[in-house]
Coordinates of N, CA and C in Angstrom, one line a residue:
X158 N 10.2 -116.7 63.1 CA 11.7 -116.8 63.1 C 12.3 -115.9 62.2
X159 N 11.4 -115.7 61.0 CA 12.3 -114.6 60.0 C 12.5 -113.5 60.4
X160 N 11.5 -113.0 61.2 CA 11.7 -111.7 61.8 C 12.6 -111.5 62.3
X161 N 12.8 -112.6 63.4 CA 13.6 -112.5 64.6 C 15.3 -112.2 64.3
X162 N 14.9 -112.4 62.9 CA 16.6 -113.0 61.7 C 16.9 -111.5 61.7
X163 N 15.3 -111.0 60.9 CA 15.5 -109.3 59.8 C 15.9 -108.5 61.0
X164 N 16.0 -108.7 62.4 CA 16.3 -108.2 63.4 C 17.6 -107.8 63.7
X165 N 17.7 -109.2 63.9 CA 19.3 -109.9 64.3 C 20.4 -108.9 62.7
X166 N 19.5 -109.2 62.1 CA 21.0 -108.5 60.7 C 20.9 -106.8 60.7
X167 N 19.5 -106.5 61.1 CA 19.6 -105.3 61.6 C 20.4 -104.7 62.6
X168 N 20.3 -105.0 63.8 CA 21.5 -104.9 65.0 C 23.0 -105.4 64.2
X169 N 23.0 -106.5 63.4 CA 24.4 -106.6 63.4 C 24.8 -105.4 62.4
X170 N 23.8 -105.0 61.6 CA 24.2 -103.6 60.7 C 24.5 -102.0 61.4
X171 N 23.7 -102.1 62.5 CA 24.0 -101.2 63.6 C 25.1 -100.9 64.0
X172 N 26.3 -102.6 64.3 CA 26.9 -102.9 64.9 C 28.4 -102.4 64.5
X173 N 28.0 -103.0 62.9 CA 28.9 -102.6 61.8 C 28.9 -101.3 61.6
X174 N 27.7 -100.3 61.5 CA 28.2 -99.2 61.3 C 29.2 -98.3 62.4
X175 N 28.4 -98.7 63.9 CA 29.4 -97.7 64.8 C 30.9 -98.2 64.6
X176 N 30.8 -99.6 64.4 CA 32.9 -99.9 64.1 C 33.2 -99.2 63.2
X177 N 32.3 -98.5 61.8 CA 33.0 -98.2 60.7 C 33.1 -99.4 59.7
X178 N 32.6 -100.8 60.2 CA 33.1 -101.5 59.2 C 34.0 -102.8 59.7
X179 N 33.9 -102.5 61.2 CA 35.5 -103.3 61.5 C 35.1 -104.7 62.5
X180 N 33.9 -104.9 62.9 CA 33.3 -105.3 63.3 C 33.2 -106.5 62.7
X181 N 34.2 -107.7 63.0 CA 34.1 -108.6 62.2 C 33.1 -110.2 62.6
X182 N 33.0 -110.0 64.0 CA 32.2 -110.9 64.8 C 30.7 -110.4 64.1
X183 N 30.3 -108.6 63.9 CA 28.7 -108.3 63.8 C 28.8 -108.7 62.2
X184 N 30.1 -109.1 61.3 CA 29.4 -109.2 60.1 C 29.3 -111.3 60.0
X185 N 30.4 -111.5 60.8 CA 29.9 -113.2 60.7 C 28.1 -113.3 61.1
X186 N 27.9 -112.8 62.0 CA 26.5 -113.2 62.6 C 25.7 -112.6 61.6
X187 N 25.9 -111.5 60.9 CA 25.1 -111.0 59.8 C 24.8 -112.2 58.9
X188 N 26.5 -112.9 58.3 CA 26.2 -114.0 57.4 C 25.6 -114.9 57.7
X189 N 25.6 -115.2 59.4 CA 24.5 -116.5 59.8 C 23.3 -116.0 59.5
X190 N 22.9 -115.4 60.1 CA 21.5 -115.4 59.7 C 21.4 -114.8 58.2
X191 N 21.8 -114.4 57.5 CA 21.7 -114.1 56.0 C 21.1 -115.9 55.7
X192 N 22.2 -116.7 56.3 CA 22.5 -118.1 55.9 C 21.3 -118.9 56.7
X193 N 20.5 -118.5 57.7 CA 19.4 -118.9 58.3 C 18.2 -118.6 57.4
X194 N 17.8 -117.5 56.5 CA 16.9 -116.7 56.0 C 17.2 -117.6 54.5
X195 N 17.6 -118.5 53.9 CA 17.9 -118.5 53.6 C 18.3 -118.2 52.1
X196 N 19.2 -116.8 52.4 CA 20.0 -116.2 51.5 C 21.6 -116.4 51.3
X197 N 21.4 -117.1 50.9 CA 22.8 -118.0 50.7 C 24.0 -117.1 50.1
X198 N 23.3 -116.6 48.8 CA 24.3 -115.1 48.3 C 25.1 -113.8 48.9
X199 N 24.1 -114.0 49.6 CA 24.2 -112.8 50.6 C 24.9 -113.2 52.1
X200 N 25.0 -114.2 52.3 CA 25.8 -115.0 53.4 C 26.6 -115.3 52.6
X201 N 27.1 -115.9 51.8 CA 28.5 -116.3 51.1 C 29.1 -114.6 51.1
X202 N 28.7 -113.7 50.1 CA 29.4 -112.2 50.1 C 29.9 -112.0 51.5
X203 N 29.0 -112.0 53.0 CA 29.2 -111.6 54.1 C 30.3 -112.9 54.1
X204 N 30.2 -113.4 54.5 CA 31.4 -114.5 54.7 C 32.7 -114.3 53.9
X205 N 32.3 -114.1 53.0 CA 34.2 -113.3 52.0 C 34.7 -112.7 52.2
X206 N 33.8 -111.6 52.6 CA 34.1 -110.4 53.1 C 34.4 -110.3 54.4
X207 N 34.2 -110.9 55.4 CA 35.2 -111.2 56.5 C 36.4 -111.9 56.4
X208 N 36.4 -113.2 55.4 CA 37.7 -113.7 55.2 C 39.0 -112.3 54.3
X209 N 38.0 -111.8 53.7 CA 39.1 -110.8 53.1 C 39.1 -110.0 53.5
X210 N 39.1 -109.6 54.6 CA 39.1 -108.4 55.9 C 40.3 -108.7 56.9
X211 N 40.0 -110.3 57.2 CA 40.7 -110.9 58.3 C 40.9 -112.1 57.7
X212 N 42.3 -112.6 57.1 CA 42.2 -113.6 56.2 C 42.9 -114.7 57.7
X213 N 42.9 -114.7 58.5 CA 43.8 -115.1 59.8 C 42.8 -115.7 61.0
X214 N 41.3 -114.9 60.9 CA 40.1 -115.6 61.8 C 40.6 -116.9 61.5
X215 N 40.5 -117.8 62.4 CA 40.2 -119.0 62.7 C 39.4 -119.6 63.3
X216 N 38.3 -118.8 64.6 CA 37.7 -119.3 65.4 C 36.7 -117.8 65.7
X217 N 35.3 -117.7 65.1 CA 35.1 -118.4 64.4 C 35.5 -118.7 62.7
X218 N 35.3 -119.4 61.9 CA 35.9 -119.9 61.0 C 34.9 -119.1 59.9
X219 N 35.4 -118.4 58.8 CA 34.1 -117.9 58.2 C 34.1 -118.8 56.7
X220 N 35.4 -119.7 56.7 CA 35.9 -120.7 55.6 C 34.6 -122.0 55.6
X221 N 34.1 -121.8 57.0 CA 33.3 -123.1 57.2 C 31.6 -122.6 56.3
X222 N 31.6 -121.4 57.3 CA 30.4 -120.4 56.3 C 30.3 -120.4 54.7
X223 N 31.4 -120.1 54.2 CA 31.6 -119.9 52.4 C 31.2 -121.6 52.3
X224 N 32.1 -123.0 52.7 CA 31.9 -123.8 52.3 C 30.1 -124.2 52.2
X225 N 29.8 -124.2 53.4 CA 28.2 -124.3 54.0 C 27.3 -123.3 52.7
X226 N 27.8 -121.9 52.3 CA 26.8 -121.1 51.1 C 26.9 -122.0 50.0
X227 N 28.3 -122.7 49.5 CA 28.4 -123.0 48.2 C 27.9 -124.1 48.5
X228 N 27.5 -125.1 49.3 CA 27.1 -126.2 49.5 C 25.2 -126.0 48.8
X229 N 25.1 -125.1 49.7 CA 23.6 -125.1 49.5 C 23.2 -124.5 48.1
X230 N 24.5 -123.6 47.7 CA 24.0 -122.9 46.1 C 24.4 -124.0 45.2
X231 N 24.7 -125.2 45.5 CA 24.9 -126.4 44.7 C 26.5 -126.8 44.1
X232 N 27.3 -125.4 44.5 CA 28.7 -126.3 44.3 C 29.5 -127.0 45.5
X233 N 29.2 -127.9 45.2 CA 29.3 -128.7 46.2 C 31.3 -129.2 46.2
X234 N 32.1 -129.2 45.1 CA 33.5 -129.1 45.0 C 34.2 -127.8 45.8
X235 N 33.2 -126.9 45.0 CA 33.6 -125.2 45.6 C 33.5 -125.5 47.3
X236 N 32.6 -125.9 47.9 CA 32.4 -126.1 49.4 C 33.6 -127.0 49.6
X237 N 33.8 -128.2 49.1 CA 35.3 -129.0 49.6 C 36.3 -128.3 49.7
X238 N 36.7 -127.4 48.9 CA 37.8 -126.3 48.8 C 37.6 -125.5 50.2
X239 N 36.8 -124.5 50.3 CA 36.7 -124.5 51.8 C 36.6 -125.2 52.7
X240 N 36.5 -126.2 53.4 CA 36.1 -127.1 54.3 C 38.1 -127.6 54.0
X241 N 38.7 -127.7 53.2 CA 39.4 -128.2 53.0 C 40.6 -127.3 53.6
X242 N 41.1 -126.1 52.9 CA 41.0 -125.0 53.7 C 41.5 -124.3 55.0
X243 N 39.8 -124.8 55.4 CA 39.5 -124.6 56.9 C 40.8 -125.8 57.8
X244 N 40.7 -126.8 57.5 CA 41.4 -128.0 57.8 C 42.7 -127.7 58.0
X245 N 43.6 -127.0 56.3 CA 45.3 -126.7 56.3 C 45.2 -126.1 57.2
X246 N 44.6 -124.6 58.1 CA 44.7 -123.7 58.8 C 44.5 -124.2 60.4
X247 N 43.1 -125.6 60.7 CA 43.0 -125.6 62.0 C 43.0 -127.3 61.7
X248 N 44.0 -127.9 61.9 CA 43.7 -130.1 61.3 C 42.2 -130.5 62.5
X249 N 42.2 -129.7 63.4 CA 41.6 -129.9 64.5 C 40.3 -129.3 64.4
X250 N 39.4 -128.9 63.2 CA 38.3 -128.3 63.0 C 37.5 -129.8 63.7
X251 N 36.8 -129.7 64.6 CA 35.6 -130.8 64.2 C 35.2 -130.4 63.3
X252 N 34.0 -129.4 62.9 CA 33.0 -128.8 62.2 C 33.7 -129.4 60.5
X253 N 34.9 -128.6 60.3 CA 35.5 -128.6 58.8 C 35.7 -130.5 58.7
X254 N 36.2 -131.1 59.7 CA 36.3 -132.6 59.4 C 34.8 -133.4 59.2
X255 N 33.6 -133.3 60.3 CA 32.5 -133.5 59.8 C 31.9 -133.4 58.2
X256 N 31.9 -132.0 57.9 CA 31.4 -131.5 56.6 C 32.0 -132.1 55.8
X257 N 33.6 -132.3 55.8 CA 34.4 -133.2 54.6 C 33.8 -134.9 54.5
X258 N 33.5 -135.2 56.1 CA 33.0 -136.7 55.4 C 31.8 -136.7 55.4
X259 N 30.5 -135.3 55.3 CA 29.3 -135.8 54.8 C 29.5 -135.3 53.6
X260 N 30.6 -134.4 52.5 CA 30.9 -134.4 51.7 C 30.9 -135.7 50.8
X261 N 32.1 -136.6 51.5 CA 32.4 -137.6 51.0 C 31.5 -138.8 50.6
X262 N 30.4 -138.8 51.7 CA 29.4 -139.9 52.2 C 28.7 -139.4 50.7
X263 N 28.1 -137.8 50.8 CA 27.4 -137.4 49.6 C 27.9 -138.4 48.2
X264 N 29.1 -137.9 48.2 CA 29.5 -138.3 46.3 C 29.5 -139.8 46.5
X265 N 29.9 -140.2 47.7 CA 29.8 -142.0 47.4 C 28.2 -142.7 47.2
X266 N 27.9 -141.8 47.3 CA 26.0 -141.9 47.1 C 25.6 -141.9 45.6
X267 N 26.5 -141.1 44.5 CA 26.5 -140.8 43.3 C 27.4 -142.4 42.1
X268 N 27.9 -142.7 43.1 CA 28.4 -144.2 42.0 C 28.0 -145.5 42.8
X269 N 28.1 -146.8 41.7 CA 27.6 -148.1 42.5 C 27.7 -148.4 43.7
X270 N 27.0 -149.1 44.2 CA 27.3 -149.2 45.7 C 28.4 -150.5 45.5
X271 N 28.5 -151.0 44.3 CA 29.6 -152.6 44.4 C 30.8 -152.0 44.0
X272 N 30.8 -150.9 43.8 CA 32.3 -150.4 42.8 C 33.1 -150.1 44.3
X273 N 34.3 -150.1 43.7 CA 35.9 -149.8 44.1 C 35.9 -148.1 44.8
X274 N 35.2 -147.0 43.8 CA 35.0 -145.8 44.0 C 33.8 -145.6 45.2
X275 N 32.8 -146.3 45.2 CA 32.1 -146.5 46.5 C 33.3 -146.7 47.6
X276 N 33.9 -148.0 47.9 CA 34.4 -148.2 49.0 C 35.5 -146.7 50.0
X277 N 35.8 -146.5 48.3 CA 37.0 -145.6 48.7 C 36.5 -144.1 49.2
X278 N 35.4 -143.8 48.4 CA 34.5 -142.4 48.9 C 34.1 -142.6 50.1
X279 N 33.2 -143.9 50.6 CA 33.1 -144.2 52.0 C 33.6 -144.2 52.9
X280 N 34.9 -145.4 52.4 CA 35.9 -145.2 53.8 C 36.8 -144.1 54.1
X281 N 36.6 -143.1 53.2 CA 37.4 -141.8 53.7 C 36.3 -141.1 54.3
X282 N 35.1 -140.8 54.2 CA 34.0 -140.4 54.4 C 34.2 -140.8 55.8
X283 N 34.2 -142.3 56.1 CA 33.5 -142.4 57.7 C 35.1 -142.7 58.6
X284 N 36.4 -142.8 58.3 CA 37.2 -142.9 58.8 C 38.9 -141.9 58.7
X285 N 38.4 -141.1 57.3 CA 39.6 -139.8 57.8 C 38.9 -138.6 58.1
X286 N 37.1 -138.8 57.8 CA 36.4 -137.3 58.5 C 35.6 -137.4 59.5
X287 N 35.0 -138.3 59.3 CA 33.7 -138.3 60.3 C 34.5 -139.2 61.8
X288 N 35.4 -139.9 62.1 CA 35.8 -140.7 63.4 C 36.7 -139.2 63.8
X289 N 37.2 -138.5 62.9 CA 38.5 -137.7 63.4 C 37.3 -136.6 64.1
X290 N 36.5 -136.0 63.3 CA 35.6 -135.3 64.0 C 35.0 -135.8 65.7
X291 N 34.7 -136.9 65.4 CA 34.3 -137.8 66.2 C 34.9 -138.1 67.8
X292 N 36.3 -138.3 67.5 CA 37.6 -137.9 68.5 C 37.7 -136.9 68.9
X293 N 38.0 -135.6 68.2 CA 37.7 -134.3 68.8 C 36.7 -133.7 69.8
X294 N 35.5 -134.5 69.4 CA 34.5 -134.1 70.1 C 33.1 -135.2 69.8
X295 N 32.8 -135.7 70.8 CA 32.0 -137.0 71.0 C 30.7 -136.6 71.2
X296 N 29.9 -135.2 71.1 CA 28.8 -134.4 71.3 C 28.3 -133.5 70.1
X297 N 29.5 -133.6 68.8 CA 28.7 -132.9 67.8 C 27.2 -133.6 67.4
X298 N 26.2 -132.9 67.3 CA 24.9 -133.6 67.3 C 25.0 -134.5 65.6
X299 N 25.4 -133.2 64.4 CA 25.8 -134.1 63.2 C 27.1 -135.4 63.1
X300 N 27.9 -135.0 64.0 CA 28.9 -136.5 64.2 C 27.9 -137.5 64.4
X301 N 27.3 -137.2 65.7 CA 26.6 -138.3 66.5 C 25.3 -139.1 65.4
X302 N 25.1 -137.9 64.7 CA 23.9 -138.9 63.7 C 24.6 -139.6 62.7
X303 N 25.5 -139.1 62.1 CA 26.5 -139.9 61.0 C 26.9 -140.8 61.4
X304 N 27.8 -141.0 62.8 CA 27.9 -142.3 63.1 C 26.7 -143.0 63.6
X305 N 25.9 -142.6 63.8 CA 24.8 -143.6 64.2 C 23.9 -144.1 63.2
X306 N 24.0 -143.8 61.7 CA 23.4 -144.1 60.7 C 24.9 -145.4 60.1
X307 N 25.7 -145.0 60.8 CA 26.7 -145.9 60.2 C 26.6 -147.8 61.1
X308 N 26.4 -146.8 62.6 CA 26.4 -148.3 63.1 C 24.7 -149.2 63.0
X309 N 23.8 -147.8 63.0 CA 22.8 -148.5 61.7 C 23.1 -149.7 60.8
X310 N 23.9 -149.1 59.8 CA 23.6 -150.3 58.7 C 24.7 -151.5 59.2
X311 N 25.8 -151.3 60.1 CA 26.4 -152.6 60.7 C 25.7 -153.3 61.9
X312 N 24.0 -153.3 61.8 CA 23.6 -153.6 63.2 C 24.2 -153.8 64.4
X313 N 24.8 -152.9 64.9 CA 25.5 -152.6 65.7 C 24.3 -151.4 66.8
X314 N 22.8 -152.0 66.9 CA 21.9 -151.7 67.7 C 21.9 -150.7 68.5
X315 N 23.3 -150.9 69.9 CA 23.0 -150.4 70.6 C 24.1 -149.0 70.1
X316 N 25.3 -149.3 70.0 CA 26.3 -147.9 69.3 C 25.1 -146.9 68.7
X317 N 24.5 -147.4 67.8 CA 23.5 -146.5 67.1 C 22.1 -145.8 67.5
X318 N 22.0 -146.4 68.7 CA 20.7 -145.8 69.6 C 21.1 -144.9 70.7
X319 N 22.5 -145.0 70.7 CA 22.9 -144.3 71.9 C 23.6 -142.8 71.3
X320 N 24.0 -143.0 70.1 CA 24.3 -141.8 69.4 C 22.9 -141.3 69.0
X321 N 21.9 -141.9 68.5 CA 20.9 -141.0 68.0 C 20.1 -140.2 68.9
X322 N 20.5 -141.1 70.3 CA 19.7 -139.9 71.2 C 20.6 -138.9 71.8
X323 N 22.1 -138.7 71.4 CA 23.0 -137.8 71.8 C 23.0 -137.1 70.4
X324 N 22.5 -137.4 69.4 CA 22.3 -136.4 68.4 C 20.9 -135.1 68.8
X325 N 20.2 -136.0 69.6 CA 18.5 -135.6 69.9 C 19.1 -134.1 70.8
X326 N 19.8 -134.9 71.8 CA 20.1 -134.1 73.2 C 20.9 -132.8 72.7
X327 N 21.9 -133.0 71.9 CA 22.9 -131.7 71.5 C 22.5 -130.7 71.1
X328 N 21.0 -131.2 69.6 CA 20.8 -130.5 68.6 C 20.0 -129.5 68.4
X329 N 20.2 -128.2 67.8 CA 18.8 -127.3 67.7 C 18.7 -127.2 66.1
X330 N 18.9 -128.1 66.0 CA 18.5 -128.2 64.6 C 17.7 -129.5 64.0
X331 N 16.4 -128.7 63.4 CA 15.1 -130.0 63.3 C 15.9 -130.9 62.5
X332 N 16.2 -130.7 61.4 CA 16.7 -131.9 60.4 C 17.8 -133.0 61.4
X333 N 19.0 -132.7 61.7 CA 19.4 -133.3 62.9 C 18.6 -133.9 63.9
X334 N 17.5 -133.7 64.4 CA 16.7 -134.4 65.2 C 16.0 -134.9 64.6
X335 N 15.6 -135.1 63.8 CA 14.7 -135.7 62.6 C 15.6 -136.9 62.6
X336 N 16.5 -137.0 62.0 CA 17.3 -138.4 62.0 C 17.5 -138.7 63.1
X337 N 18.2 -138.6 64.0 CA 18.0 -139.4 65.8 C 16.5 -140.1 66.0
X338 N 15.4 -139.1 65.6 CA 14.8 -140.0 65.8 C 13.8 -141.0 64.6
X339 N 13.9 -141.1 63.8 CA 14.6 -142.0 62.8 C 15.3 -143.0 63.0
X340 N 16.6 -142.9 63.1 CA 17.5 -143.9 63.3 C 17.2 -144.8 64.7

C-alpha cells in the first residue's frame, strides 16, 4: 500500500507541476495520501496550503483534512477549530458534524462518567453532532458505528446490529469495520 501512496504523491507532483502550482484538487490528494502514509506534517502543510491558495474550497473541504492532521499530531482543540470552521462555511458537512461529536464523545471520555460535564459532553456529542450527521446522510460508515455503539449501551439490539452491518457494508476502512464487527 505505501508504494502505491509514494506513487499516487508522485503523479499528484506531476500534476502540480504542469499547473504551475494551481492544481488544487492534485495537491488535496497529495495531502491524502501524505495523510494515509502516515505523515501527518506533511499532510497538514499540504492541506494549508490549499486552504491558503483557495480559502473558498468547500467541497472538497481541506478544513476537514487540517482538523483530521492535528487530530492525529495530538491537538485535538486545534482539530475542533477546524471541524468547527468547516461547519460556519458548510452547517451541512456530514463529515465536519461527525468529527465534532466523536470529538465530543472523546473529551466526555476524559471526566466522571456520574458528573454534570459527562452528560453535557455526551449529549452534544450524540445529539448536535453525531444525529445531525446522521440525518444528512444515513450511510456514513463512521455515523453508522457511532450510533450503533450508542444504541449498544441503550440495548436497543436491533437499531445497533443493523447499523453495524451498514457500517461493515459502507466502509474501506479496517478500524471502522473492526467496530461493526464488534459491536
Amino acid at each position: 500500500k505505501n508504494e502505491l501512496l509514494k506513487t499516487a504523491v508522485k503523479s499528484f507532483d506531476d500534476a502540480l507541476r504542469v499547473s504551475q502550482g494551481k492544481n488544487m484538487l492534485a495537491l488535496m490528494g497529495k495531502a491524502r495520501a501524505y495523510f494515509s502514509m502516515h505523515k501527518y506534517p506533511d499532510a497538514l502543510a499540504a492541506y494549508q496550503d490549499v486552504l491558503h491558495k483557495m480559502p473558498d474550497l468547500v467541497d472538497p473541504d481541506p478544513r476537514i483534512g487540517i482538523g483530521c492532521c492535528f487530530w492525529q499530531l495530538g491537538f485535538k482543540e486545534d482539530a475542533k477549530v477546524a471541524w468547527e470552521r468547516s461547519l460556519e462555511i458548510n452547517p451541512d458537512s456530514k463529515i465536519a458534524n461527525i468529527l465534532l461529536g466523536l470529538f465530543y464523545l472523546d473529551a466526555s471520555g476524559h471526566v466522571p462518567v456520574n458528573s454534570d460535564d459527562f452528560l453535557k459532553l455526551y449529549r452534544k456529542a450524540m445529539t448536535e453532532y453525531t444525529q445531525k450527521s446522521f440525518k444528512l446522510d444515513k450511510e456514513v460508515p463512521i455515523t453508522c458505528s457511532t450510533f450503533a455503539g450508542y444504541f449498544l449501551s441503550r440495548k436497543a439490539w436491533e437499531n445497533a446490529d443493523k447499523l453495524a452491518h451498514k457500517a461493515i457494508q459502507y466502509t474501506d476502512v479496517n478500524a471502522i469495520a473492526s467496530d461493526g464487527w464488534y459491536l
